[in-house]
Coordinates of C-alpha atoms in Angstrom, one line a residue:
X431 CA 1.3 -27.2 27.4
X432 CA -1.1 -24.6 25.8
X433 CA 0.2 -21.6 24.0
X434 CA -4.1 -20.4 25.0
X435 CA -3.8 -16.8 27.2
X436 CA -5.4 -17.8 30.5
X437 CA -8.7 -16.2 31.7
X438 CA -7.2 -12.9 33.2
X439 CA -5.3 -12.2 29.6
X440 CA -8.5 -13.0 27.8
X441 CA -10.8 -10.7 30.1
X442 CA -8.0 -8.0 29.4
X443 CA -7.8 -8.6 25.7
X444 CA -11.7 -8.7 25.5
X445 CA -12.0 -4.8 28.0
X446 CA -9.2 -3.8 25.1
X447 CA -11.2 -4.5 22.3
X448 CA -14.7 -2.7 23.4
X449 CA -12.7 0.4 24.4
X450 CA -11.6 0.2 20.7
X451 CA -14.9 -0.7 19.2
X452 CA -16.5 1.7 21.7
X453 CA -14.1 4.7 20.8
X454 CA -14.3 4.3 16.9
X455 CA -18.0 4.1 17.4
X456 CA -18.2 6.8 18.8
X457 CA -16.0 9.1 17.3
X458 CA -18.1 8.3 14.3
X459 CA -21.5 9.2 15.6
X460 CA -20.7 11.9 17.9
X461 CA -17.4 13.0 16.1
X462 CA -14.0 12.5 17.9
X463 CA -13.7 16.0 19.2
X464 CA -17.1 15.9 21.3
X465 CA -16.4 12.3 22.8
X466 CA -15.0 12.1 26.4
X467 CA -13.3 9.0 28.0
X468 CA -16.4 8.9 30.5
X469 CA -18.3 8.0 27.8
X470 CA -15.9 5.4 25.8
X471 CA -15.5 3.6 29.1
X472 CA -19.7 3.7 29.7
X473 CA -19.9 2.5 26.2
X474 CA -17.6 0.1 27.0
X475 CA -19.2 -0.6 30.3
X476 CA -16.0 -0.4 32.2
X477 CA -14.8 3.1 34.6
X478 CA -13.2 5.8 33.3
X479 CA -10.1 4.7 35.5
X480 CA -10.2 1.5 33.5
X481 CA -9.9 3.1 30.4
X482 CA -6.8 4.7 31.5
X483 CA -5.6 1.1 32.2
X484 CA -5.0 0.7 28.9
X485 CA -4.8 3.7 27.2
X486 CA -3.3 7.3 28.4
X487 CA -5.4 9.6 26.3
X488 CA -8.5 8.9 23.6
X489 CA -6.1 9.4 20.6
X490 CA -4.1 6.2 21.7
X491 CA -7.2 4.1 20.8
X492 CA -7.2 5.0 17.2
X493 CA -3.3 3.7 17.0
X494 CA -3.5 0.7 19.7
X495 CA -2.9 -2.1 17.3
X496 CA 0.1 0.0 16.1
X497 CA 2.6 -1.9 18.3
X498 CA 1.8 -4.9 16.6
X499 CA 3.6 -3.7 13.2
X500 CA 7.5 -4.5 14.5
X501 CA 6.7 -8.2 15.0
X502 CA 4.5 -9.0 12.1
X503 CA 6.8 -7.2 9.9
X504 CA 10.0 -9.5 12.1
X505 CA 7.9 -12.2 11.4
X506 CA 7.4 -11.4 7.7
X507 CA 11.4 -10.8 7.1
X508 CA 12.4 -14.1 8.6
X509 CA 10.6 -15.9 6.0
X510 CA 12.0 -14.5 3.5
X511 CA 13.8 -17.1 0.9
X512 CA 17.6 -16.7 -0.6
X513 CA 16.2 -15.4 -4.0
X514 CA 13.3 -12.9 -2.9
X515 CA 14.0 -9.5 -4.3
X516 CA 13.0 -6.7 -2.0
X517 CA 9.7 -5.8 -3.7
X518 CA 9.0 -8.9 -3.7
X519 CA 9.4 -9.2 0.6
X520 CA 8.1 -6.0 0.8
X521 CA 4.9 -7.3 -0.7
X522 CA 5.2 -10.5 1.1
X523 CA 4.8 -8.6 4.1
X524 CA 1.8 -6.1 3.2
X525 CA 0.0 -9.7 2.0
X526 CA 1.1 -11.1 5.7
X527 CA 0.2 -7.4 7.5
X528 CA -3.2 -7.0 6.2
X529 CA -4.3 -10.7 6.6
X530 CA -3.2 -10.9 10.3
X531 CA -5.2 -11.9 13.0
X532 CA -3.6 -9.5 15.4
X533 CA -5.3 -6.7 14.4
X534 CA -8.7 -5.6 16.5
X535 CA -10.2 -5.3 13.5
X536 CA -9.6 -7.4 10.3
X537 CA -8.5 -5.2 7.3
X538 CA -11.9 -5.5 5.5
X539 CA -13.8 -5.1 8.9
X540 CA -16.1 -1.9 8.9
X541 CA -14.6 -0.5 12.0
X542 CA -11.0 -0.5 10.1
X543 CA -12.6 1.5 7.5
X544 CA -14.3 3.7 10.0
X545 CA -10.9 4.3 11.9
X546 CA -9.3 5.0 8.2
X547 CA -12.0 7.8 7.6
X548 CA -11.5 9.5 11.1
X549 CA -7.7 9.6 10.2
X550 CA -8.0 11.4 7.6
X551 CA -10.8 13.8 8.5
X552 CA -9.5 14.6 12.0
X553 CA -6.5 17.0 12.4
X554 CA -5.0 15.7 15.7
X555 CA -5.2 11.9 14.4
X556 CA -3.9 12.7 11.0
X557 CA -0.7 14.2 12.4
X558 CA -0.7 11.5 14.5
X559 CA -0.8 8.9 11.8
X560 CA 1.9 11.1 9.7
X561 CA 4.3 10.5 12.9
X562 CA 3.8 6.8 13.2
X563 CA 4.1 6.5 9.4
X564 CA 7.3 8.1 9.3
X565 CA 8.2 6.6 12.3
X566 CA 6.9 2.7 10.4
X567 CA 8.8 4.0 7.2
X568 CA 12.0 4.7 8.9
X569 CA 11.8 0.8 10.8
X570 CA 11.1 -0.9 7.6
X571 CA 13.8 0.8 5.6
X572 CA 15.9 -0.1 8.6
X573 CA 15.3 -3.8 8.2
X574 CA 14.8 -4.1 4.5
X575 CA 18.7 -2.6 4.5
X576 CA 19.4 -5.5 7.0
X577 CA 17.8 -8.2 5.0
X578 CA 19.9 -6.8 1.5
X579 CA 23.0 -5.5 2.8
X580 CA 24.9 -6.0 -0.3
X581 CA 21.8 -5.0 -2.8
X582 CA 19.9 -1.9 -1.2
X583 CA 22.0 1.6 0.2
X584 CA 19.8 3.5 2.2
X585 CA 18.5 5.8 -0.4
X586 CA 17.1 2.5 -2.2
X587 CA 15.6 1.4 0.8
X588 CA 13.5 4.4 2.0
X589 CA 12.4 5.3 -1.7
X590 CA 11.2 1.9 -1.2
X591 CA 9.3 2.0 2.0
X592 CA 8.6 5.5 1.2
X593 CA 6.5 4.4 -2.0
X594 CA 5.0 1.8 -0.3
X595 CA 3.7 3.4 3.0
X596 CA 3.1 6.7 1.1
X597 CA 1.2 4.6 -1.6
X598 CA -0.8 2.8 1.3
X599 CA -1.7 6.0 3.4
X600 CA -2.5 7.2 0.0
X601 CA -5.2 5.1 -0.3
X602 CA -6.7 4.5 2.8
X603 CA -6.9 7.9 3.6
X604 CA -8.6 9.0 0.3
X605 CA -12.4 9.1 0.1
X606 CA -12.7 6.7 -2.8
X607 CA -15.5 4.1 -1.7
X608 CA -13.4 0.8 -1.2
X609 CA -13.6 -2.3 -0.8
X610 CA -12.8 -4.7 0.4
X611 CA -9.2 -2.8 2.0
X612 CA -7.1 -6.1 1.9
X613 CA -7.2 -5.7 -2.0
X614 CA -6.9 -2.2 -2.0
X615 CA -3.9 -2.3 0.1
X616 CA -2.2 -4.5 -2.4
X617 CA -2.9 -2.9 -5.1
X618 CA -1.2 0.2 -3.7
X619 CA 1.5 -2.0 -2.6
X620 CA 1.7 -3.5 -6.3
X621 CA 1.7 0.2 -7.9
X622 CA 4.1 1.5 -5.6
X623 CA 6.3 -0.7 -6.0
X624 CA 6.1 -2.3 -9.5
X625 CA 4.5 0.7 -11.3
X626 CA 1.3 0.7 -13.0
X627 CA -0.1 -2.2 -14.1

């Protein structure tokens, strides 16, 4: 049997992604404060009430891929071999997170870098960001305790994941002129959490 989404999964998956690509879009051009749903969803060349099929409110767009974090990072921790240290699986993971095919948007897609430049020039998506990063950091110190009961307390494990995220948000919020993001993201990861190199 085939593990393919049938048609009606696809057509949804396909109305989910030009909402996104619509929204960033236009939140670039217009700026995100002047764009309405009505015009996301005629971008998109679906109804307003469509839009709110799949989203609740315009901000949600921004973060929609950020449900997929849980299971990559699940996925990323099962592989993880008797002798990998935690930096070492924390790395692991970033290299798995930011090489995904899950994402809207590969990492090194200009829409990603878009989406990273809107976080961190508008407000209400920056505080937004800050919440599901401390929400993120709080999960993976969670599991990286789970994964090295014996090695890591908790302090260990959110200065960890603190570094990390903090290192990450660091840079793709910054306004240096990067590229491509997959490296950048692991050199953050690298720095954070080996020191400088």
């Amino acid at each position: 049997m085939s593990d393919r989404p049938g048609l009606r999964e696809r057509k949804k998956r396909r109305t989910k992604q030009a909402l996104i690509e619509a929204a960033i879009r236009l939140f670039d051009e217009k700026g995100y404060d002047s764009t309405t749903v009505a015009e996301i969803a005629a971008a998109a060349e679906v109804s307003p009430a469509t839009f709110f099929n799949y989203f609740s409110a315009k901000d949600e767009v921004v973060f929609a891929d950020d449900v997929l974090y849980d299971g990559l990072v699940q996925e990323a921790f099962a592989g993880r071999s008797a002798d990998e240290q935690p930096e070492d699986l924390l790395l692991r993971t970033i290299h798995q997170l930011s090489t995904a095919d899950a994402w809207s948007f590969p990492f090194d897609h200009e829409l990603t870098r878009i989406r990273a430049r809107l976080i961190a020039t508008v407000p209400a998506l920056r505080a937004g960001a800050l919440l599901r990063n401390a929400s993120l950091q709080q999960r993976l110190a969670h599991a990286l305790r789970e994964a090295y009961p014996e090695e890591l307390d908790a302090l260990h494990a959110a200065a960890l994941t603190g570094a990390l995220i903090g290192a990450i948000d660091a840079v793709m919020h910054s306004d240096l002129d990067w590229e491509p993001t997959t490296d950048v993201v692991r050199q953050a990861a690298e720095i954070a959490l080996r020191g400088r190199r």
